[in-house]
CSV table of C-alpha atoms in Angstrom, one decimal:
chain,number,residue,atom,x,y,z
A,1,MET,CA,7.9,-61.0,18.8
A,2,SER,CA,11.1,-58.9,19.0
A,3,PRO,CA,12.8,-58.2,15.6
A,4,VAL,CA,16.2,-58.7,17.3
A,5,LEU,CA,17.1,-61.3,19.9
A,6,PHE,CA,19.9,-61.1,22.4
A,7,GLU,CA,21.4,-64.0,24.3
A,8,THR,CA,24.8,-64.8,25.9
A,9,ARG,CA,27.0,-67.8,26.0
A,10,GLY,CA,29.8,-67.1,28.5
A,11,LYS,CA,31.7,-64.1,27.2
A,12,ILE,CA,29.9,-64.2,23.8
A,13,ALA,CA,26.8,-62.2,22.9
A,14,ILE,CA,24.6,-63.7,20.2
A,15,ILE,CA,22.5,-61.1,18.3
A,16,THR,CA,19.9,-62.6,16.0
A,17,LEU,CA,18.0,-60.7,13.4
A,18,ASN,CA,14.5,-62.1,13.8
A,19,ARG,CA,12.3,-61.2,10.9
A,20,PRO,CA,12.5,-64.4,8.9
A,21,GLU,CA,9.2,-63.7,7.2
A,22,ARG,CA,10.8,-60.5,5.7
A,23,ARG,CA,14.2,-62.2,5.0
A,24,ASN,CA,15.4,-60.2,8.1
A,25,ALA,CA,15.0,-56.9,6.2
A,26,ILE,CA,15.6,-54.0,8.6
A,27,ASN,CA,12.8,-51.6,9.2
A,28,ALA,CA,12.7,-48.8,11.8
A,29,GLU,CA,11.8,-51.1,14.7
A,30,ALA,CA,14.5,-53.7,13.8
A,31,GLY,CA,17.0,-50.9,13.4
A,32,HIS,CA,16.4,-49.5,16.8
A,33,ALA,CA,16.5,-53.0,18.4
A,34,LEU,CA,19.7,-53.8,16.7
A,35,ALA,CA,21.3,-50.6,17.8
A,36,GLU,CA,20.2,-51.4,21.4
A,37,ALA,CA,21.7,-54.9,21.1
A,38,VAL,CA,25.1,-53.5,19.9
A,39,ALA,CA,25.1,-51.0,22.7
A,40,ARG,CA,24.3,-53.7,25.2
A,41,LEU,CA,27.3,-55.8,24.1
A,42,GLU,CA,29.5,-52.7,24.4
A,43,ALA,CA,28.3,-51.8,27.9
A,44,ASP,CA,28.5,-55.3,29.5
A,45,ASP,CA,32.0,-55.8,31.0
A,46,ALA,CA,31.4,-59.6,31.1
A,47,LEU,CA,31.2,-59.8,27.4
A,48,GLN,CA,34.2,-60.0,25.1
A,49,ILE,CA,32.8,-60.5,21.6
A,50,GLY,CA,29.5,-60.6,19.7
A,51,ILE,CA,28.1,-62.7,16.8
A,52,LEU,CA,25.5,-61.2,14.5
A,53,ARG,CA,23.4,-63.8,12.7
A,54,GLY,CA,20.0,-64.1,11.0
A,55,GLU,CA,17.0,-66.3,11.7
A,56,GLY,CA,15.5,-68.3,8.8
A,57,ALA,CA,16.7,-68.7,5.3
A,58,VAL,CA,19.1,-65.7,5.0
A,59,PHE,CA,21.4,-63.5,7.0
A,60,CYS,CA,19.8,-60.2,5.9
A,61,ALA,CA,18.2,-58.9,2.7
A,62,GLY,CA,19.0,-55.3,3.6
A,63,MET,CA,16.8,-52.3,4.4
A,64,ASP,CA,13.1,-53.0,4.2
A,65,LEU,CA,12.0,-51.0,1.1
A,66,ALA,CA,8.6,-50.6,2.7
A,67,ALA,CA,10.3,-48.2,5.1
A,68,PHE,CA,11.6,-46.2,2.2
A,69,THR,CA,8.1,-45.8,0.8
A,70,GLU,CA,6.8,-44.9,4.3
A,71,GLY,CA,9.3,-42.1,4.7
A,72,LYS,CA,11.2,-43.8,7.6
A,73,VAL,CA,14.6,-44.0,6.0
A,74,GLU,CA,16.1,-41.0,7.8
A,75,GLU,CA,15.8,-42.7,11.2
A,76,LEU,CA,17.1,-46.0,9.7
A,77,LEU,CA,20.2,-44.7,8.0
A,78,PHE,CA,21.2,-41.5,9.9
A,79,ALA,CA,20.7,-42.6,13.5
A,80,GLU,CA,23.6,-42.6,15.9
A,81,GLY,CA,26.0,-45.4,14.9
A,82,GLY,CA,24.6,-45.5,11.4
A,83,PHE,CA,22.4,-48.3,10.0
A,84,GLY,CA,21.3,-50.6,12.8
A,85,GLY,CA,23.6,-48.7,15.2
A,86,LEU,CA,26.5,-50.7,13.7
A,87,THR,CA,27.8,-49.4,10.4
A,88,GLU,CA,29.3,-46.2,11.8
A,89,SER,CA,29.8,-47.2,15.4
A,90,HIS,CA,33.1,-47.0,17.2
A,91,ARG,CA,33.2,-50.1,19.2
A,92,SER,CA,35.8,-51.6,21.5
A,93,LYS,CA,34.5,-55.2,21.1
A,94,PRO,CA,34.6,-57.2,17.9
A,95,ILE,CA,31.6,-58.6,16.2
A,96,ILE,CA,31.5,-61.5,13.8
A,97,ALA,CA,28.9,-61.7,11.1
A,98,ALA,CA,27.7,-65.3,10.6
A,99,CYS,CA,26.4,-65.2,7.0
A,100,HIS,CA,24.2,-67.8,5.4
A,101,GLY,CA,21.8,-67.8,2.5
A,102,ALA,CA,22.3,-64.2,1.4
A,103,ALA,CA,23.7,-60.9,2.8
A,104,LEU,CA,22.5,-58.3,0.4
A,105,ALA,CA,22.5,-54.4,0.2
A,106,GLY,CA,22.1,-53.2,3.8
A,107,GLY,CA,22.6,-56.8,5.0
A,108,PHE,CA,26.0,-56.9,3.3
A,109,GLU,CA,26.7,-53.5,4.7
A,110,LEU,CA,25.9,-54.8,8.2
A,111,ALA,CA,28.3,-57.7,7.6
A,112,LEU,CA,31.0,-55.3,6.3
A,113,GLY,CA,30.5,-53.1,9.4
A,114,CYS,CA,31.4,-56.1,11.6
A,115,ASP,CA,35.0,-57.0,12.2
A,116,MET,CA,35.0,-60.4,10.6
A,117,ILE,CA,32.7,-62.4,8.4
A,118,VAL,CA,32.2,-66.1,8.6
A,119,ALA,CA,30.2,-67.4,5.6
A,120,GLU,CA,29.0,-70.8,4.7
A,121,GLU,CA,29.3,-72.2,1.2
A,122,GLY,CA,26.7,-71.0,-1.2
A,123,CYS,CA,26.0,-67.7,0.5
A,124,ARG,CA,25.3,-64.8,-1.8
A,125,PHE,CA,26.6,-61.3,-1.3
A,126,GLY,CA,26.1,-58.0,-3.1
A,127,LEU,CA,25.3,-54.3,-3.1
A,128,PRO,CA,22.6,-54.1,-5.7
A,129,GLU,CA,21.5,-50.6,-4.8
A,130,VAL,CA,22.1,-49.1,-8.3
A,131,LEU,CA,19.5,-51.5,-9.6
A,132,ARG,CA,17.0,-49.7,-7.3
A,133,GLY,CA,18.1,-46.1,-8.1
A,134,LEU,CA,20.0,-45.9,-4.8
A,135,VAL,CA,23.7,-45.9,-3.6
A,136,ALA,CA,25.2,-48.3,-1.1
A,137,GLY,CA,25.3,-45.5,1.5
A,138,ALA,CA,25.4,-47.4,4.8
A,139,GLY,CA,29.1,-47.9,4.3
A,140,GLY,CA,29.0,-50.3,1.4
A,141,ALA,CA,30.6,-48.2,-1.3
A,142,LEU,CA,33.2,-46.7,1.1
A,143,ARG,CA,34.2,-50.0,2.8
A,144,LEU,CA,34.2,-52.2,-0.3
A,145,ALA,CA,36.5,-49.7,-2.1
A,146,SER,CA,38.8,-49.7,0.9
A,147,LEU,CA,38.9,-53.4,1.4
A,148,ILE,CA,39.5,-54.8,-2.1
A,149,PRO,CA,41.2,-53.6,-5.3
A,150,PRO,CA,39.4,-50.5,-6.7
A,151,ALA,CA,38.6,-52.0,-10.1
A,152,ARG,CA,37.0,-55.1,-8.5
A,153,ALA,CA,35.0,-52.9,-6.1
A,154,ARG,CA,33.7,-50.6,-8.9
A,155,GLU,CA,32.7,-53.6,-11.0
A,156,LEU,CA,30.6,-55.0,-8.1
A,157,LEU,CA,29.2,-51.6,-7.1
A,158,LEU,CA,28.3,-50.3,-10.6
A,159,THR,CA,26.7,-53.5,-11.9
A,160,GLY,CA,25.0,-54.4,-8.6
A,161,ARG,CA,25.7,-58.1,-9.4
A,162,LEU,CA,25.7,-60.8,-6.7
A,163,PHE,CA,28.7,-63.0,-5.9
A,164,ASP,CA,29.1,-66.1,-3.8
A,165,THR,CA,31.2,-67.3,-0.9
A,166,SER,CA,34.0,-68.5,-3.1
A,167,GLU,CA,34.5,-65.2,-4.8
A,168,ALA,CA,34.1,-63.3,-1.5
A,169,TRP,CA,36.9,-65.5,-0.1
A,170,ASP,CA,39.1,-64.9,-3.1
A,171,LEU,CA,38.6,-61.1,-2.6
A,172,GLY,CA,39.7,-61.4,1.0
A,173,LEU,CA,36.3,-60.3,2.5
A,174,ILE,CA,35.8,-63.5,4.6
A,175,ALA,CA,37.7,-64.5,7.7
A,176,ARG,CA,36.6,-68.2,7.7
A,177,ARG,CA,34.5,-70.4,5.4
A,178,ALA,CA,32.1,-73.0,6.7
A,179,GLU,CA,30.2,-76.0,5.2
A,180,ALA,CA,26.6,-75.3,4.2
A,181,GLY,CA,24.4,-74.9,7.3
A,182,GLN,CA,27.4,-74.4,9.6
A,183,ALA,CA,28.0,-70.6,9.5
A,184,PHE,CA,26.8,-70.0,13.1
A,185,GLU,CA,28.8,-72.9,14.5
A,186,ALA,CA,31.9,-71.8,12.7
A,187,ALA,CA,31.4,-68.2,14.0
A,188,LEU,CA,30.8,-69.5,17.5
A,189,ALA,CA,34.1,-71.5,17.4
A,190,LEU,CA,36.0,-68.4,16.2
A,191,ALA,CA,34.3,-66.3,18.9
A,192,GLU,CA,35.3,-68.8,21.6
A,193,GLU,CA,39.0,-68.6,20.4
A,194,VAL,CA,38.9,-64.8,20.6
A,195,ALA,CA,37.1,-64.7,24.0
A,196,LYS,CA,39.8,-66.7,25.7
A,197,ASN,CA,42.3,-63.9,25.3
A,198,ALA,CA,43.0,-60.9,27.6
A,199,PRO,CA,40.3,-58.2,27.4
A,200,LEU,CA,42.7,-55.2,27.3
A,201,ALA,CA,44.9,-56.8,24.7
A,202,LEU,CA,41.9,-57.6,22.5
A,203,ARG,CA,40.5,-54.1,22.8
A,204,GLU,CA,43.8,-52.4,21.9
A,205,THR,CA,44.6,-54.9,19.1
A,206,LEU,CA,41.2,-54.3,17.6
A,207,ARG,CA,41.6,-50.6,17.8
A,208,LEU,CA,45.0,-50.7,16.1
A,209,SER,CA,43.7,-53.1,13.4
A,210,ARG,CA,40.9,-50.7,12.6
A,211,GLU,CA,43.1,-47.6,12.4
A,212,ILE,CA,43.8,-47.7,8.7
A,213,GLU,CA,40.2,-48.1,7.8
A,214,ARG,CA,39.2,-45.4,10.3
A,215,ARG,CA,41.6,-42.9,8.8
A,216,ALA,CA,40.5,-43.8,5.3
A,217,VAL,CA,36.7,-44.0,5.8
A,218,ASP,CA,35.7,-41.8,8.8
A,219,PRO,CA,36.5,-38.5,7.1
A,220,LEU,CA,34.2,-39.5,4.2
A,221,TRP,CA,31.0,-40.2,6.2
A,222,GLU,CA,29.8,-36.6,5.9
A,223,GLU,CA,30.2,-36.7,2.1
A,224,ASN,CA,28.6,-40.1,2.1
A,225,ALA,CA,25.5,-38.8,3.9
A,226,ARG,CA,25.2,-35.8,1.6
A,227,THR,CA,25.3,-38.1,-1.4
A,228,LEU,CA,22.9,-40.6,0.0
A,229,LYS,CA,20.3,-38.0,0.9
A,230,ALA,CA,20.5,-36.4,-2.5
A,231,VAL,CA,20.0,-39.7,-4.3
A,232,MET,CA,17.2,-40.8,-1.9
A,233,ALA,CA,15.3,-37.6,-2.8
A,234,SER,CA,15.5,-38.4,-6.5
A,235,GLU,CA,12.6,-39.5,-8.7
A,236,ASP,CA,14.7,-42.5,-9.7
A,237,ALA,CA,15.0,-43.7,-6.1
A,238,ALA,CA,11.3,-43.5,-5.6
A,239,GLU,CA,10.7,-45.3,-8.9
A,240,GLY,CA,13.2,-48.0,-8.0
A,241,ALA,CA,11.5,-48.8,-4.7
A,242,ARG,CA,8.1,-48.8,-6.3
A,243,ALA,CA,9.2,-51.1,-9.1
A,244,PHE,CA,10.8,-53.5,-6.6
A,245,LEU,CA,7.6,-53.7,-4.5
A,246,GLU,CA,5.5,-54.0,-7.6
A,247,LYS,CA,7.8,-56.7,-9.1
A,248,ARG,CA,8.4,-54.9,-12.4
A,249,ALA,CA,11.3,-53.3,-14.3
A,250,PRO,CA,11.9,-49.7,-13.3
A,251,GLU,CA,11.5,-46.8,-15.7
A,252,TRP,CA,14.4,-44.4,-15.0
A,253,SER,CA,14.1,-40.7,-15.6
A,254,GLY,CA,17.6,-39.6,-14.6
A,255,ARG,CA,16.2,-37.2,-12.1
């Protein structure tokens, strides 16, 4: 079974993370498949917009930490286009993240890498990488600090705490809220509104709307990569992944 599904409804591409048994955590295979789906949306002139959703109980629990222990993180995080071919991609077509259940760590970074987030009530968000000895290096630290007030961003990043749809809405991270169980339907309704508009106008409006973020964030990706690689090579990062997989509290060394 493919870890990522791709279907179309008129001018809309629906990209589904399809590892429900792993809470849609992204391993190397899923990362490649997601990158291919994003490229397929971009290349198809008949498509105007995409929706990224998750099968099962959650949107995405982030990077599969089994990939970390197997030494496959490089191909996951530093491939062309970034994590899942999405977090550092320069796209001309918008993607809506339809979030339900939870969008955590790399899952939240995928959502932040999209152009709009639609979330149902009760969804949980967070960048808990510091709890595992890591940094939110797939755009999480950079984007969150550019999207919300710095003090609020640092509180979330440095504690790693989770927050819900209501708080995400108050922070301005969500485009639309939906009733429980209705995230995809609400995202589809929004996509249909967008897809009715002129392709050239959509493309240029999206480009202009991204310009502030692009100027703020793009120059920092190289520094982000250096930092992420250094932290991933640390003893604490390895200990954090082991502790998570072994369901125990980590023992930090500061190295």
